[in-house]
Amino acid sequence: MNYQNIETETDEHIGIITLNRPEVLNALSRELRTEVGEALCQFAKNDRIGCIVITGKGKAFAAGADITQMQDKSYMDMYRDDNTSHLESLISRIRTPMIAAVNGFALGGGCEIAMMCDFILASSKARFGQPEINLGVLPGWGGTQRLTRLVGKSKAMDMCLTGRMMDAEEAERAGLASRVFPAETFMEDVRAVAKEVASKSRVGLNLNKECVNQALETTLQAGLLFERRTFQSAFATKDQKEGMAAFVEKRKARWSHQ
């Protein structure tokens, strides 16, 4: 498909979406968001894809919303034209594991898209922030909610009320980013992690992803029960039989993803 605002690539069993508006730090225009949604749907429907990576071209992952498209809008304009919620809902429904590869600035909506993914890998040059306060507004795509769950109230308040940026090392310490890689080898390292994820049983990946996400939505006891029942249900799959047989026989598993 010919996209105007993004690039897509398949590398073995991983799908890569690159935000491609480097001249405006990959600002999240309506058109870009629509294309990201279309590309995600294509990768999610592809049985060969075991992991999806979202990254940005140039020195930014995404430096937030395209303010030129928003500044003159009214409340009802924003309410009616809410394709940000559509993309957020789409990302939450995709079963394929998703990695945000943050290579530079991830600010505002860029930080929020990164947090929608299953985990974040950061370049040593990555910078995270929710600077909406500097525009007289607030995050509107999960910045006050997901950020608080990931880094705690104090740091979330600090970032949202001051608009300051968090560097890669602080992001890893705070639990926002899972790992930091050198900028010089960043995408090579990201591809290696994504291929490692994609090499696993798709059934096992889906079940693990469901359970971890459930932890954010329920009480501990309800989450433990959900995990236990999901673990038990795994014994109805072919991949459980193959995985345990391969372990006992000291060989590499041959997943059927069933």
PDB file of N, CA, C and O in Angstrom, residues 53-111:
ATOM      1  N   VAL A  53       6.543  -3.499  15.375  1.00  0.00           N
ATOM      2  CA  VAL A  53       7.361  -2.417  15.927  1.00  0.00           C
ATOM      3  C   VAL A  53       6.875  -1.097  15.353  1.00  0.00           C
ATOM      4  O   VAL A  53       6.652  -0.979  14.144  1.00  0.00           O
ATOM      5  N   ILE A  54       6.712  -0.096  16.219  1.00  0.00           N
ATOM      6  CA  ILE A  54       6.417   1.265  15.770  1.00  0.00           C
ATOM      7  C   ILE A  54       7.602   2.149  16.144  1.00  0.00           C
ATOM      8  O   ILE A  54       8.053   2.144  17.288  1.00  0.00           O
ATOM      9  N   THR A  55       8.121   2.890  15.160  1.00  0.00           N
ATOM     10  CA  THR A  55       9.243   3.793  15.415  1.00  0.00           C
ATOM     11  C   THR A  55       9.056   5.049  14.587  1.00  0.00           C
ATOM     12  O   THR A  55       8.036   5.228  13.917  1.00  0.00           O
ATOM     13  N   GLY A  56      10.028   5.960  14.652  1.00  0.00           N
ATOM     14  CA  GLY A  56       9.917   7.208  13.922  1.00  0.00           C
ATOM     15  C   GLY A  56      11.169   7.490  13.121  1.00  0.00           C
ATOM     16  O   GLY A  56      12.274   7.097  13.509  1.00  0.00           O
ATOM     17  N   LYS A  57      11.009   8.186  12.006  1.00  0.00           N
ATOM     18  CA  LYS A  57      12.156   8.545  11.164  1.00  0.00           C
ATOM     19  C   LYS A  57      12.756   9.868  11.652  1.00  0.00           C
ATOM     20  O   LYS A  57      12.037  10.764  12.085  1.00  0.00           O
ATOM     21  N   GLY A  58      14.079   9.958  11.602  1.00  0.00           N
ATOM     22  CA  GLY A  58      14.747  11.185  11.996  1.00  0.00           C
ATOM     23  C   GLY A  58      15.034  11.216  13.485  1.00  0.00           C
ATOM     24  O   GLY A  58      15.258  10.177  14.106  1.00  0.00           O
ATOM     25  N   LYS A  59      14.995  12.394  14.072  1.00  0.00           N
ATOM     26  CA  LYS A  59      15.393  12.550  15.467  1.00  0.00           C
ATOM     27  C   LYS A  59      14.231  12.500  16.444  1.00  0.00           C
ATOM     28  O   LYS A  59      14.378  12.871  17.608  1.00  0.00           O
ATOM     29  N   ALA A  60      13.079  12.041  15.983  1.00  0.00           N
ATOM     30  CA  ALA A  60      11.925  11.927  16.885  1.00  0.00           C
ATOM     31  C   ALA A  60      11.179  10.634  16.632  1.00  0.00           C
ATOM     32  O   ALA A  60      11.116  10.138  15.505  1.00  0.00           O
ATOM     33  N   PHE A  61      10.620  10.080  17.702  1.00  0.00           N
ATOM     34  CA  PHE A  61       9.594   9.041  17.577  1.00  0.00           C
ATOM     35  C   PHE A  61       8.334   9.751  17.093  1.00  0.00           C
ATOM     36  O   PHE A  61       7.830   9.499  16.010  1.00  0.00           O
ATOM     37  N   ALA A  62       7.830  10.658  17.906  1.00  0.00           N
ATOM     38  CA  ALA A  62       6.759  11.576  17.512  1.00  0.00           C
ATOM     39  C   ALA A  62       6.709  12.673  18.568  1.00  0.00           C
ATOM     40  O   ALA A  62       6.660  12.387  19.766  1.00  0.00           O
ATOM     41  N   ALA A  63       6.747  13.912  18.098  1.00  0.00           N
ATOM     42  CA  ALA A  63       6.793  15.041  19.032  1.00  0.00           C
ATOM     43  C   ALA A  63       5.399  15.607  19.288  1.00  0.00           C
ATOM     44  O   ALA A  63       5.233  16.811  19.441  1.00  0.00           O
ATOM     45  N   GLY A  64       4.398  14.729  19.305  1.00  0.00           N
ATOM     46  CA  GLY A  64       3.074  15.157  19.709  1.00  0.00           C
ATOM     47  C   GLY A  64       2.118  15.382  18.568  1.00  0.00           C
ATOM     48  O   GLY A  64       2.393  15.063  17.411  1.00  0.00           O
ATOM     49  N   ALA A  65       0.973  15.956  18.905  1.00  0.00           N
ATOM     50  CA  ALA A  65      -0.085  16.212  17.924  1.00  0.00           C
ATOM     51  C   ALA A  65       0.347  17.304  16.955  1.00  0.00           C
ATOM     52  O   ALA A  65       1.251  18.097  17.231  1.00  0.00           O
ATOM     53  N   ASP A  66      -0.328  17.337  15.815  1.00  0.00           N
ATOM     54  CA  ASP A  66      -0.115  18.401  14.848  1.00  0.00           C
ATOM     55  C   ASP A  66      -0.961  19.595  15.292  1.00  0.00           C
ATOM     56  O   ASP A  66      -2.161  19.659  15.034  1.00  0.00           O
ATOM     57  N   ILE A  67      -0.328  20.536  15.994  1.00  0.00           N
ATOM     58  CA  ILE A  67      -1.050  21.647  16.603  1.00  0.00           C
ATOM     59  C   ILE A  67      -1.751  22.501  15.558  1.00  0.00           C
ATOM     60  O   ILE A  67      -2.822  23.064  15.805  1.00  0.00           O
ATOM     61  N   THR A  68      -1.191  22.588  14.360  1.00  0.00           N
ATOM     62  CA  THR A  68      -1.820  23.405  13.324  1.00  0.00           C
ATOM     63  C   THR A  68      -3.199  22.886  12.950  1.00  0.00           C
ATOM     64  O   THR A  68      -4.038  23.646  12.458  1.00  0.00           O
ATOM     65  N   GLN A  69      -3.447  21.585  13.167  1.00  0.00           N
ATOM     66  CA  GLN A  69      -4.758  21.015  12.874  1.00  0.00           C
ATOM     67  C   GLN A  69      -5.732  21.152  14.042  1.00  0.00           C
ATOM     68  O   GLN A  69      -6.916  20.887  13.883  1.00  0.00           O
ATOM     69  N   MET A  70      -5.234  21.582  15.194  1.00  0.00           N
ATOM     70  CA  MET A  70      -6.070  21.586  16.396  1.00  0.00           C
ATOM     71  C   MET A  70      -6.392  22.976  16.930  1.00  0.00           C
ATOM     72  O   MET A  70      -7.408  23.165  17.596  1.00  0.00           O
ATOM     73  N   GLN A  71      -5.547  23.955  16.673  1.00  0.00           N
ATOM     74  CA  GLN A  71      -5.602  25.198  17.431  1.00  0.00           C
ATOM     75  C   GLN A  71      -6.930  25.935  17.331  1.00  0.00           C
ATOM     76  O   GLN A  71      -7.349  26.598  18.279  1.00  0.00           O
ATOM     77  N   ASP A  72      -7.648  25.847  16.206  1.00  0.00           N
ATOM     78  CA  ASP A  72      -8.892  26.598  16.029  1.00  0.00           C
ATOM     79  C   ASP A  72     -10.142  25.761  16.276  1.00  0.00           C
ATOM     80  O   ASP A  72     -11.262  26.239  16.071  1.00  0.00           O
ATOM     81  N   LYS A  73      -9.968  24.528  16.731  1.00  0.00           N
ATOM     82  CA  LYS A  73     -11.124  23.649  16.915  1.00  0.00           C
ATOM     83  C   LYS A  73     -11.885  23.981  18.195  1.00  0.00           C
ATOM     84  O   LYS A  73     -11.313  24.432  19.186  1.00  0.00           O
ATOM     85  N   SER A  74     -13.193  23.706  18.157  1.00  0.00           N
ATOM     86  CA  SER A  74     -14.046  23.875  19.326  1.00  0.00           C
ATOM     87  C   SER A  74     -14.196  22.539  20.045  1.00  0.00           C
ATOM     88  O   SER A  74     -13.718  21.497  19.562  1.00  0.00           O
ATOM     89  N   TYR A  75     -14.876  22.587  21.190  1.00  0.00           N
ATOM     90  CA  TYR A  75     -15.153  21.335  21.907  1.00  0.00           C
ATOM     91  C   TYR A  75     -15.903  20.354  21.019  1.00  0.00           C
ATOM     92  O   TYR A  75     -15.561  19.169  20.942  1.00  0.00           O
ATOM     93  N   MET A  76     -16.945  20.819  20.327  1.00  0.00           N
ATOM     94  CA  MET A  76     -17.733  19.905  19.499  1.00  0.00           C
ATOM     95  C   MET A  76     -16.932  19.403  18.306  1.00  0.00           C
ATOM     96  O   MET A  76     -17.120  18.255  17.879  1.00  0.00           O
ATOM     97  N   ASP A  77     -16.035  20.237  17.772  1.00  0.00           N
ATOM     98  CA  ASP A  77     -15.153  19.747  16.699  1.00  0.00           C
ATOM     99  C   ASP A  77     -14.325  18.566  17.187  1.00  0.00           C
ATOM    100  O   ASP A  77     -14.215  17.534  16.515  1.00  0.00           O
ATOM    101  N   MET A  78     -13.730  18.711  18.363  1.00  0.00           N
ATOM    102  CA  MET A  78     -12.890  17.656  18.913  1.00  0.00           C
ATOM    103  C   MET A  78     -13.715  16.425  19.271  1.00  0.00           C
ATOM    104  O   MET A  78     -13.272  15.282  19.096  1.00  0.00           O
ATOM    105  N   TYR A  79     -14.921  16.654  19.754  1.00  0.00           N
ATOM    106  CA  TYR A  79     -15.793  15.545  20.150  1.00  0.00           C
ATOM    107  C   TYR A  79     -16.217  14.722  18.940  1.00  0.00           C
ATOM    108  O   TYR A  79     -16.208  13.498  18.976  1.00  0.00           O
ATOM    109  N   ARG A  80     -16.570  15.401  17.863  1.00  0.00           N
ATOM    110  CA  ARG A  80     -17.063  14.703  16.669  1.00  0.00           C
ATOM    111  C   ARG A  80     -15.932  14.025  15.892  1.00  0.00           C
ATOM    112  O   ARG A  80     -16.106  12.939  15.355  1.00  0.00           O
ATOM    113  N   ASP A  81     -14.777  14.676  15.820  1.00  0.00           N
ATOM    114  CA  ASP A  81     -13.679  14.179  14.990  1.00  0.00           C
ATOM    115  C   ASP A  81     -12.634  13.514  15.877  1.00  0.00           C
ATOM    116  O   ASP A  81     -11.512  13.981  16.018  1.00  0.00           O
ATOM    117  N   ASP A  82     -13.009  12.396  16.458  1.00  0.00           N
ATOM    118  CA  ASP A  82     -12.180  11.778  17.507  1.00  0.00           C
ATOM    119  C   ASP A  82     -11.517  10.512  17.003  1.00  0.00           C
ATOM    120  O   ASP A  82     -11.735   9.428  17.532  1.00  0.00           O
ATOM    121  N   ASN A  83     -10.698  10.618  15.942  1.00  0.00           N
ATOM    122  CA  ASN A  83     -10.069   9.402  15.446  1.00  0.00           C
ATOM    123  C   ASN A  83      -8.874   8.986  16.306  1.00  0.00           C
ATOM    124  O   ASN A  83      -8.309   7.926  16.120  1.00  0.00           O
ATOM    125  N   THR A  84      -8.493   9.833  17.280  1.00  0.00           N
ATOM    126  CA  THR A  84      -7.480   9.392  18.238  1.00  0.00           C
ATOM    127  C   THR A  84      -8.001   8.231  19.064  1.00  0.00           C
ATOM    128  O   THR A  84      -7.301   7.259  19.319  1.00  0.00           O
ATOM    129  N   SER A  85      -9.264   8.314  19.485  1.00  0.00           N
ATOM    130  CA  SER A  85      -9.855   7.224  20.262  1.00  0.00           C
ATOM    131  C   SER A  85      -9.981   5.963  19.422  1.00  0.00           C
ATOM    132  O   SER A  85      -9.837   4.854  19.937  1.00  0.00           O
ATOM    133  N   HIS A  86     -10.249   6.122  18.136  1.00  0.00           N
ATOM    134  CA  HIS A  86     -10.350   4.953  17.260  1.00  0.00           C
ATOM    135  C   HIS A  86      -9.024   4.208  17.209  1.00  0.00           C
ATOM    136  O   HIS A  86      -8.985   2.980  17.316  1.00  0.00           O
ATOM    137  N   LEU A  87      -7.912   4.945  17.048  1.00  0.00           N
ATOM    138  CA  LEU A  87      -6.602   4.291  16.996  1.00  0.00           C
ATOM    139  C   LEU A  87      -6.266   3.652  18.334  1.00  0.00           C
ATOM    140  O   LEU A  87      -5.740   2.532  18.382  1.00  0.00           O
ATOM    141  N   GLU A  88      -6.563   4.341  19.427  1.00  0.00           N
ATOM    142  CA  GLU A  88      -6.301   3.785  20.752  1.00  0.00           C
ATOM    143  C   GLU A  88      -7.062   2.483  20.960  1.00  0.00           C
ATOM    144  O   GLU A  88      -6.527   1.491  21.459  1.00  0.00           O
ATOM    145  N   SER A  89      -8.345   2.475  20.560  1.00  0.00           N
ATOM    146  CA  SER A  89      -9.161   1.267  20.685  1.00  0.00           C
ATOM    147  C   SER A  89      -8.611   0.136  19.812  1.00  0.00           C
ATOM    148  O   SER A  89      -8.575  -1.024  20.234  1.00  0.00           O
ATOM    149  N   LEU A  90      -8.166   0.497  18.611  1.00  0.00           N
ATOM    150  CA  LEU A  90      -7.596  -0.505  17.703  1.00  0.00           C
ATOM    151  C   LEU A  90      -6.355  -1.138  18.308  1.00  0.00           C
ATOM    152  O   LEU A  90      -6.205  -2.368  18.318  1.00  0.00           O
ATOM    153  N   ILE A  91      -5.444  -0.319  18.831  1.00  0.00           N
ATOM    154  CA  ILE A  91      -4.215  -0.839  19.426  1.00  0.00           C
ATOM    155  C   ILE A  91      -4.541  -1.776  20.585  1.00  0.00           C
ATOM    156  O   ILE A  91      -3.914  -2.829  20.755  1.00  0.00           O
ATOM    157  N   SER A  92      -5.530  -1.427  21.387  1.00  0.00           N
ATOM    158  CA  SER A  92      -5.875  -2.249  22.548  1.00  0.00           C
ATOM    159  C   SER A  92      -6.449  -3.600  22.144  1.00  0.00           C
ATOM    160  O   SER A  92      -6.384  -4.562  22.920  1.00  0.00           O
ATOM    161  N   ARG A  93      -7.004  -3.689  20.922  1.00  0.00           N
ATOM    162  CA  ARG A  93      -7.628  -4.951  20.490  1.00  0.00           C
ATOM    163  C   ARG A  93      -6.656  -5.875  19.759  1.00  0.00           C
ATOM    164  O   ARG A  93      -6.955  -7.051  19.561  1.00  0.00           O
ATOM    165  N   ILE A  94      -5.524  -5.357  19.317  1.00  0.00           N
ATOM    166  CA  ILE A  94      -4.592  -6.172  18.532  1.00  0.00           C
ATOM    167  C   ILE A  94      -3.879  -7.172  19.439  1.00  0.00           C
ATOM    168  O   ILE A  94      -3.285  -6.801  20.447  1.00  0.00           O
ATOM    169  N   ARG A  95      -3.941  -8.429  19.075  1.00  0.00           N
ATOM    170  CA  ARG A  95      -3.323  -9.477  19.886  1.00  0.00           C
ATOM    171  C   ARG A  95      -1.828  -9.605  19.646  1.00  0.00           C
ATOM    172  O   ARG A  95      -1.093 -10.077  20.519  1.00  0.00           O
ATOM    173  N   THR A  96      -1.367  -9.213  18.473  1.00  0.00           N
ATOM    174  CA  THR A  96       0.059  -9.311  18.159  1.00  0.00           C
ATOM    175  C   THR A  96       0.861  -8.403  19.087  1.00  0.00           C
ATOM    176  O   THR A  96       0.504  -7.237  19.264  1.00  0.00           O
ATOM    177  N   PRO A  97       1.921  -8.899  19.704  1.00  0.00           N
ATOM    178  CA  PRO A  97       2.752  -8.042  20.557  1.00  0.00           C
ATOM    179  C   PRO A  97       3.262  -6.820  19.798  1.00  0.00           C
ATOM    180  O   PRO A  97       3.648  -6.918  18.628  1.00  0.00           O
ATOM    181  N   MET A  98       3.266  -5.670  20.485  1.00  0.00           N
ATOM    182  CA  MET A  98       3.664  -4.411  19.863  1.00  0.00           C
ATOM    183  C   MET A  98       4.749  -3.744  20.697  1.00  0.00           C
ATOM    184  O   MET A  98       4.611  -3.594  21.913  1.00  0.00           O
ATOM    185  N   ILE A  99       5.826  -3.339  20.027  1.00  0.00           N
ATOM    186  CA  ILE A  99       6.941  -2.660  20.675  1.00  0.00           C
ATOM    187  C   ILE A  99       7.027  -1.238  20.152  1.00  0.00           C
ATOM    188  O   ILE A  99       6.998  -1.015  18.939  1.00  0.00           O
ATOM    189  N   ALA A 100       7.151  -0.270  21.054  1.00  0.00           N
ATOM    190  CA  ALA A 100       7.464   1.094  20.662  1.00  0.00           C
ATOM    191  C   ALA A 100       8.971   1.259  20.713  1.00  0.00           C
ATOM    192  O   ALA A 100       9.589   1.070  21.766  1.00  0.00           O
ATOM    193  N   ALA A 101       9.575   1.587  19.588  1.00  0.00           N
ATOM    194  CA  ALA A 101      11.029   1.799  19.511  1.00  0.00           C
ATOM    195  C   ALA A 101      11.269   3.306  19.487  1.00  0.00           C
ATOM    196  O   ALA A 101      11.184   3.942  18.430  1.00  0.00           O
ATOM    197  N   VAL A 102      11.543   3.871  20.644  1.00  0.00           N
ATOM    198  CA  VAL A 102      11.642   5.323  20.779  1.00  0.00           C
ATOM    199  C   VAL A 102      13.084   5.757  20.558  1.00  0.00           C
ATOM    200  O   VAL A 102      13.945   5.541  21.407  1.00  0.00           O
ATOM    201  N   ASN A 103      13.312   6.368  19.417  1.00  0.00           N
ATOM    202  CA  ASN A 103      14.653   6.719  18.978  1.00  0.00           C
ATOM    203  C   ASN A 103      15.030   8.162  19.280  1.00  0.00           C
ATOM    204  O   ASN A 103      16.172   8.561  19.086  1.00  0.00           O
ATOM    205  N   GLY A 104      14.097   8.973  19.745  1.00  0.00           N
ATOM    206  CA  GLY A 104      14.369  10.385  20.003  1.00  0.00           C
ATOM    207  C   GLY A 104      13.251  10.960  20.853  1.00  0.00           C
ATOM    208  O   GLY A 104      12.863  10.378  21.862  1.00  0.00           O
ATOM    209  N   PHE A 105      12.684  12.083  20.434  1.00  0.00           N
ATOM    210  CA  PHE A 105      11.623  12.725  21.197  1.00  0.00           C
ATOM    211  C   PHE A 105      10.314  11.936  21.104  1.00  0.00           C
ATOM    212  O   PHE A 105       9.836  11.634  20.019  1.00  0.00           O
ATOM    213  N   ALA A 106       9.742  11.612  22.259  1.00  0.00           N
ATOM    214  CA  ALA A 106       8.399  11.036  22.344  1.00  0.00           C
ATOM    215  C   ALA A 106       7.619  11.947  23.290  1.00  0.00           C
ATOM    216  O   ALA A 106       7.636  11.763  24.506  1.00  0.00           O
ATOM    217  N   LEU A 107       6.975  12.936  22.722  1.00  0.00           N
ATOM    218  CA  LEU A 107       6.348  13.986  23.513  1.00  0.00           C
ATOM    219  C   LEU A 107       4.848  14.029  23.248  1.00  0.00           C
ATOM    220  O   LEU A 107       4.398  13.783  22.119  1.00  0.00           O
ATOM    221  N   GLY A 108       4.079  14.355  24.273  1.00  0.00           N
ATOM    222  CA  GLY A 108       2.642  14.469  24.104  1.00  0.00           C
ATOM    223  C   GLY A 108       2.047  13.187  23.562  1.00  0.00           C
ATOM    224  O   GLY A 108       2.215  12.100  24.122  1.00  0.00           O
ATOM    225  N   GLY A 109       1.364  13.303  22.417  1.00  0.00           N
ATOM    226  CA  GLY A 109       0.764  12.128  21.799  1.00  0.00           C
ATOM    227  C   GLY A 109       1.765  11.072  21.407  1.00  0.00           C
ATOM    228  O   GLY A 109       1.447   9.883  21.346  1.00  0.00           O
ATOM    229  N   GLY A 110       3.017  11.475  21.155  1.00  0.00           N
ATOM    230  CA  GLY A 110       4.059  10.494  20.848  1.00  0.00           C
ATOM    231  C   GLY A 110       4.356   9.617  22.037  1.00  0.00           C
ATOM    232  O   GLY A 110       4.492   8.392  21.914  1.00  0.00           O
ATOM    233  N   CYS A 111       4.459  10.224  23.214  1.00  0.00           N
ATOM    234  CA  CYS A 111       4.660   9.449  24.436  1.00  0.00           C
ATOM    235  C   CYS A 111       3.450   8.567  24.708  1.00  0.00           C
ATOM    236  O   CYS A 111       3.585   7.409  25.128  1.00  0.00           O
TER     237      CYS A 111
END
